[in-house]
């Protein structure tokens, strides 16, 4: 009997201890995140071949304090290396872990190498060669804070490298961690009973393939090219071959249902299939493209283990809220009778699932602290999917009415729910992609402080579930955001982490680009649809000025309608680039320009400038006169590019006065505002004719309840 050390991912030491004991190891005991055990040579080989959870199996040689460079050298030099491997063999030194005493792990490894070489020189007069790429022997230095261990890695590298995963995918799960989760969830016993297995977030297929290896009792070491401790003097090739033969004889055929994996990414599905072929598990696994919140349960009972996206991979908190809410509802509805295990970041809001965990274990996925949560899904009863019948009924009623209205009026993007019920404060807009599928843009408004967060989350969970069920729009085309009041001096910023889902829509003959993920707004204000159509119809042979133009959708409508000239002003380069794309999508050339220049770059100009500053200088240029002006300012703006902030209630009178000065004879200024409780200061606008046209600028989808949208038609009094 000899003493060995097996290492594993943090949190899996108890699983590894039990696994090694089942493989025949004796005196297995947890030690510093790993497991020490005793075994003879046959037992060691069985563990090397059969352990699914171990990261490495090490022959420990020395342990010492304060691992400085000199300490590493002295500890290595004190070991009788010629008794452990032949001088003719090549070796390398690998360093794992961290220590306050070591500023550079490469230097620590170099000092260990020096100690090994010097000990050989002292005893044999010769030194072995170092080969970091194809070594015969791996010397391992394990740093653990103030302590360090030296040993020989008997598995010739990480045991998690089974050899089947040539491509890892976006966020690969280590094979031994995947196996540890399966063992923690009781998959060996369920596999013996022939139950089904499913991973709806399969990625490169690791969990499904590891489940297949367990189901067929295939020792993972059989897949590794170099699994034997061939360079160690204690190795016996004949006994190793006998251990390999025993492992092969233990493999059994799988008679249960195919083990299933799903992923939305077709490239991930293709990678998973390739990996399964390399592992020899293609015949008993099935990988398909599918949305995790819609995949059906492949059997009445089974085990699901999955590694859903969490922050570090997806980068979008809003998407996670939607995903977790819909996932919990789907599991309750479709996976009754199943056991479900989910690996989630400790920072993830697992409460959004709406499920009560029957077991919880802390583990590490690489550097990420995670929780492995297990749920026993009951059939019906308390685990029935949460319902939102009032919301579902109202949404269905709105959808029936507005779908008919939109079809009659040629409208492809419209609001289907406008916080109609106070308990469900959501804004839901439908966007029918030009030549494609419908999408839903969902914004959750902040719930009143009197509503407990848990109750608000439960209502949202029920509403999202009802939304997918009622509308028939796939969950992958539901784009969710939380809309919260911003503190003064703060603004919403672009979310650069989400996937690119921008597409074009058709609005009254105009192709306009929308982006439902990256920004709070989508690039197209739906409440301004009637105003854009009005400008399209009114602006033939006229000149239009569009202030705070955003993505210049109104200017595009005017250009398509035959406007002689459009000038669109905004301070954002991003939005002006977007505006240029909108013009180009309609076969109209728009040219960028600097608002500080008096020269307009072309018939359709996109000027980068602060609108208030630009208006102050434009008044002096008699050429800048317009028959139509559209002004839809933000409620508040504090761009770093200008000295003064902008508040629409405080500054609207000065803005309207300056803009009206650019009206051509008979011209009209359309001023719009979406600030609730906004009050137009008509006393400060003396000399201008003002008419509230809000009712005429609201379509059917924005008339319930009365929205914040307001609009006025303004002209010069003397020309009225």
PDB file of N, CA, C and O in Angstrom, residues 261-286:
ATOM      1  N   UNK A 261     -29.358  16.398 -25.688  1.00  0.00           N
ATOM      2  CA  UNK A 261     -28.802  17.726 -25.473  1.00  0.00           C
ATOM      3  C   UNK A 261     -29.400  18.702 -26.458  1.00  0.00           C
ATOM      4  O   UNK A 261     -29.603  18.363 -27.634  1.00  0.00           O
ATOM      5  N   UNK A 262     -29.686  19.922 -25.986  1.00  0.00           N
ATOM      6  CA  UNK A 262     -30.279  20.964 -26.844  1.00  0.00           C
ATOM      7  C   UNK A 262     -29.481  22.246 -26.678  1.00  0.00           C
ATOM      8  O   UNK A 262     -28.969  22.554 -25.603  1.00  0.00           O
ATOM      9  N   UNK A 263     -29.402  23.014 -27.742  1.00  0.00           N
ATOM     10  CA  UNK A 263     -28.783  24.334 -27.686  1.00  0.00           C
ATOM     11  C   UNK A 263     -29.348  25.173 -28.831  1.00  0.00           C
ATOM     12  O   UNK A 263     -29.664  24.637 -29.895  1.00  0.00           O
ATOM     13  N   UNK A 264     -29.464  26.490 -28.594  1.00  0.00           N
ATOM     14  CA  UNK A 264     -29.973  27.378 -29.643  1.00  0.00           C
ATOM     15  C   UNK A 264     -28.952  27.631 -30.741  1.00  0.00           C
ATOM     16  O   UNK A 264     -29.312  27.993 -31.856  1.00  0.00           O
ATOM     17  N   UNK A 265     -27.680  27.451 -30.427  1.00  0.00           N
ATOM     18  CA  UNK A 265     -26.614  27.745 -31.374  1.00  0.00           C
ATOM     19  C   UNK A 265     -26.336  26.515 -32.241  1.00  0.00           C
ATOM     20  O   UNK A 265     -25.875  25.493 -31.735  1.00  0.00           O
ATOM     21  N   UNK A 266     -26.588  26.590 -33.549  1.00  0.00           N
ATOM     22  CA  UNK A 266     -26.332  25.415 -34.395  1.00  0.00           C
ATOM     23  C   UNK A 266     -24.870  25.004 -34.410  1.00  0.00           C
ATOM     24  O   UNK A 266     -24.562  23.821 -34.564  1.00  0.00           O
ATOM     25  N   UNK A 267     -23.948  25.967 -34.255  1.00  0.00           N
ATOM     26  CA  UNK A 267     -22.524  25.621 -34.215  1.00  0.00           C
ATOM     27  C   UNK A 267     -22.216  24.791 -32.976  1.00  0.00           C
ATOM     28  O   UNK A 267     -21.405  23.849 -33.019  1.00  0.00           O
ATOM     29  N   UNK A 268     -22.836  25.118 -31.837  1.00  0.00           N
ATOM     30  CA  UNK A 268     -22.636  24.340 -30.615  1.00  0.00           C
ATOM     31  C   UNK A 268     -23.167  22.926 -30.790  1.00  0.00           C
ATOM     32  O   UNK A 268     -22.544  21.952 -30.340  1.00  0.00           O
ATOM     33  N   UNK A 269     -24.310  22.788 -31.432  1.00  0.00           N
ATOM     34  CA  UNK A 269     -24.884  21.456 -31.672  1.00  0.00           C
ATOM     35  C   UNK A 269     -23.944  20.618 -32.532  1.00  0.00           C
ATOM     36  O   UNK A 269     -23.706  19.436 -32.250  1.00  0.00           O
ATOM     37  N   UNK A 270     -23.388  21.223 -33.579  1.00  0.00           N
ATOM     38  CA  UNK A 270     -22.453  20.500 -34.445  1.00  0.00           C
ATOM     39  C   UNK A 270     -21.203  20.080 -33.675  1.00  0.00           C
ATOM     40  O   UNK A 270     -20.697  18.959 -33.841  1.00  0.00           O
ATOM     41  N   UNK A 271     -20.706  20.969 -32.802  1.00  0.00           N
ATOM     42  CA  UNK A 271     -19.534  20.639 -31.982  1.00  0.00           C
ATOM     43  C   UNK A 271     -19.845  19.496 -31.028  1.00  0.00           C
ATOM     44  O   UNK A 271     -19.031  18.580 -30.843  1.00  0.00           O
ATOM     45  N   UNK A 272     -21.019  19.528 -30.401  1.00  0.00           N
ATOM     46  CA  UNK A 272     -21.405  18.467 -29.470  1.00  0.00           C
ATOM     47  C   UNK A 272     -21.471  17.119 -30.182  1.00  0.00           C
ATOM     48  O   UNK A 272     -21.023  16.096 -29.655  1.00  0.00           O
ATOM     49  N   UNK A 273     -22.028  17.099 -31.372  1.00  0.00           N
ATOM     50  CA  UNK A 273     -22.103  15.839 -32.127  1.00  0.00           C
ATOM     51  C   UNK A 273     -20.708  15.316 -32.455  1.00  0.00           C
ATOM     52  O   UNK A 273     -20.442  14.114 -32.362  1.00  0.00           O
ATOM     53  N   UNK A 274     -19.807  16.230 -32.854  1.00  0.00           N
ATOM     54  CA  UNK A 274     -18.439  15.832 -33.166  1.00  0.00           C
ATOM     55  C   UNK A 274     -17.743  15.273 -31.930  1.00  0.00           C
ATOM     56  O   UNK A 274     -17.062  14.238 -31.995  1.00  0.00           O
ATOM     57  N   UNK A 275     -17.907  15.945 -30.792  1.00  0.00           N
ATOM     58  CA  UNK A 275     -17.292  15.463 -29.554  1.00  0.00           C
ATOM     59  C   UNK A 275     -17.834  14.094 -29.149  1.00  0.00           C
ATOM     60  O   UNK A 275     -17.091  13.238 -28.657  1.00  0.00           O
ATOM     61  N   UNK A 276     -19.141  13.887 -29.338  1.00  0.00           N
ATOM     62  CA  UNK A 276     -19.736  12.596 -28.992  1.00  0.00           C
ATOM     63  C   UNK A 276     -19.161  11.481 -29.867  1.00  0.00           C
ATOM     64  O   UNK A 276     -18.931  10.357 -29.398  1.00  0.00           O
ATOM     65  N   UNK A 277     -18.926  11.775 -31.136  1.00  0.00           N
ATOM     66  CA  UNK A 277     -18.307  10.770 -32.013  1.00  0.00           C
ATOM     67  C   UNK A 277     -16.899  10.421 -31.534  1.00  0.00           C
ATOM     68  O   UNK A 277     -16.512   9.250 -31.495  1.00  0.00           O
ATOM     69  N   UNK A 278     -16.122  11.440 -31.150  1.00  0.00           N
ATOM     70  CA  UNK A 278     -14.762  11.193 -30.672  1.00  0.00           C
ATOM     71  C   UNK A 278     -14.759  10.378 -29.384  1.00  0.00           C
ATOM     72  O   UNK A 278     -13.832   9.610 -29.125  1.00  0.00           O
ATOM     73  N   UNK A 279     -15.799  10.554 -28.565  1.00  0.00           N
ATOM     74  CA  UNK A 279     -15.900   9.804 -27.305  1.00  0.00           C
ATOM     75  C   UNK A 279     -16.485   8.414 -27.511  1.00  0.00           C
ATOM     76  O   UNK A 279     -16.553   7.632 -26.553  1.00  0.00           O
ATOM     77  N   UNK A 280     -16.931   8.121 -28.735  1.00  0.00           N
ATOM     78  CA  UNK A 280     -17.555   6.828 -28.997  1.00  0.00           C
ATOM     79  C   UNK A 280     -18.965   6.737 -28.460  1.00  0.00           C
ATOM     80  O   UNK A 280     -19.492   5.636 -28.259  1.00  0.00           O
ATOM     81  N   UNK A 281     -19.615   7.873 -28.233  1.00  0.00           N
ATOM     82  CA  UNK A 281     -20.943   7.899 -27.630  1.00  0.00           C
ATOM     83  C   UNK A 281     -22.008   8.435 -28.591  1.00  0.00           C
ATOM     84  O   UNK A 281     -23.113   8.757 -28.156  1.00  0.00           O
ATOM     85  N   UNK A 282     -21.706   8.514 -29.869  1.00  0.00           N
ATOM     86  CA  UNK A 282     -22.663   9.079 -30.829  1.00  0.00           C
ATOM     87  C   UNK A 282     -23.937   8.244 -30.911  1.00  0.00           C
ATOM     88  O   UNK A 282     -25.034   8.784 -31.116  1.00  0.00           O
ATOM     89  N   UNK A 283     -23.825   6.927 -30.746  1.00  0.00           N
ATOM     90  CA  UNK A 283     -24.980   6.053 -30.936  1.00  0.00           C
ATOM     91  C   UNK A 283     -26.039   6.226 -29.853  1.00  0.00           C
ATOM     92  O   UNK A 283     -27.225   5.942 -30.094  1.00  0.00           O
ATOM     93  N   UNK A 284     -25.651   6.681 -28.665  1.00  0.00           N
ATOM     94  CA  UNK A 284     -26.631   6.766 -27.565  1.00  0.00           C
ATOM     95  C   UNK A 284     -26.927   8.206 -27.157  1.00  0.00           C
ATOM     96  O   UNK A 284     -27.593   8.438 -26.155  1.00  0.00           O
ATOM     97  N   UNK A 285     -26.416   9.171 -27.906  1.00  0.00           N
ATOM     98  CA  UNK A 285     -26.686  10.581 -27.610  1.00  0.00           C
ATOM     99  C   UNK A 285     -27.404  11.215 -28.791  1.00  0.00           C
ATOM    100  O   UNK A 285     -27.239  10.804 -29.942  1.00  0.00           O
ATOM    101  N   UNK A 286     -28.183  12.256 -28.507  1.00  0.00           N
ATOM    102  CA  UNK A 286     -28.869  13.024 -29.537  1.00  0.00           C
ATOM    103  C   UNK A 286     -28.723  14.506 -29.207  1.00  0.00           C
ATOM    104  O   UNK A 286     -29.076  14.940 -28.101  1.00  0.00           O
TER     105      UNK A 286
END
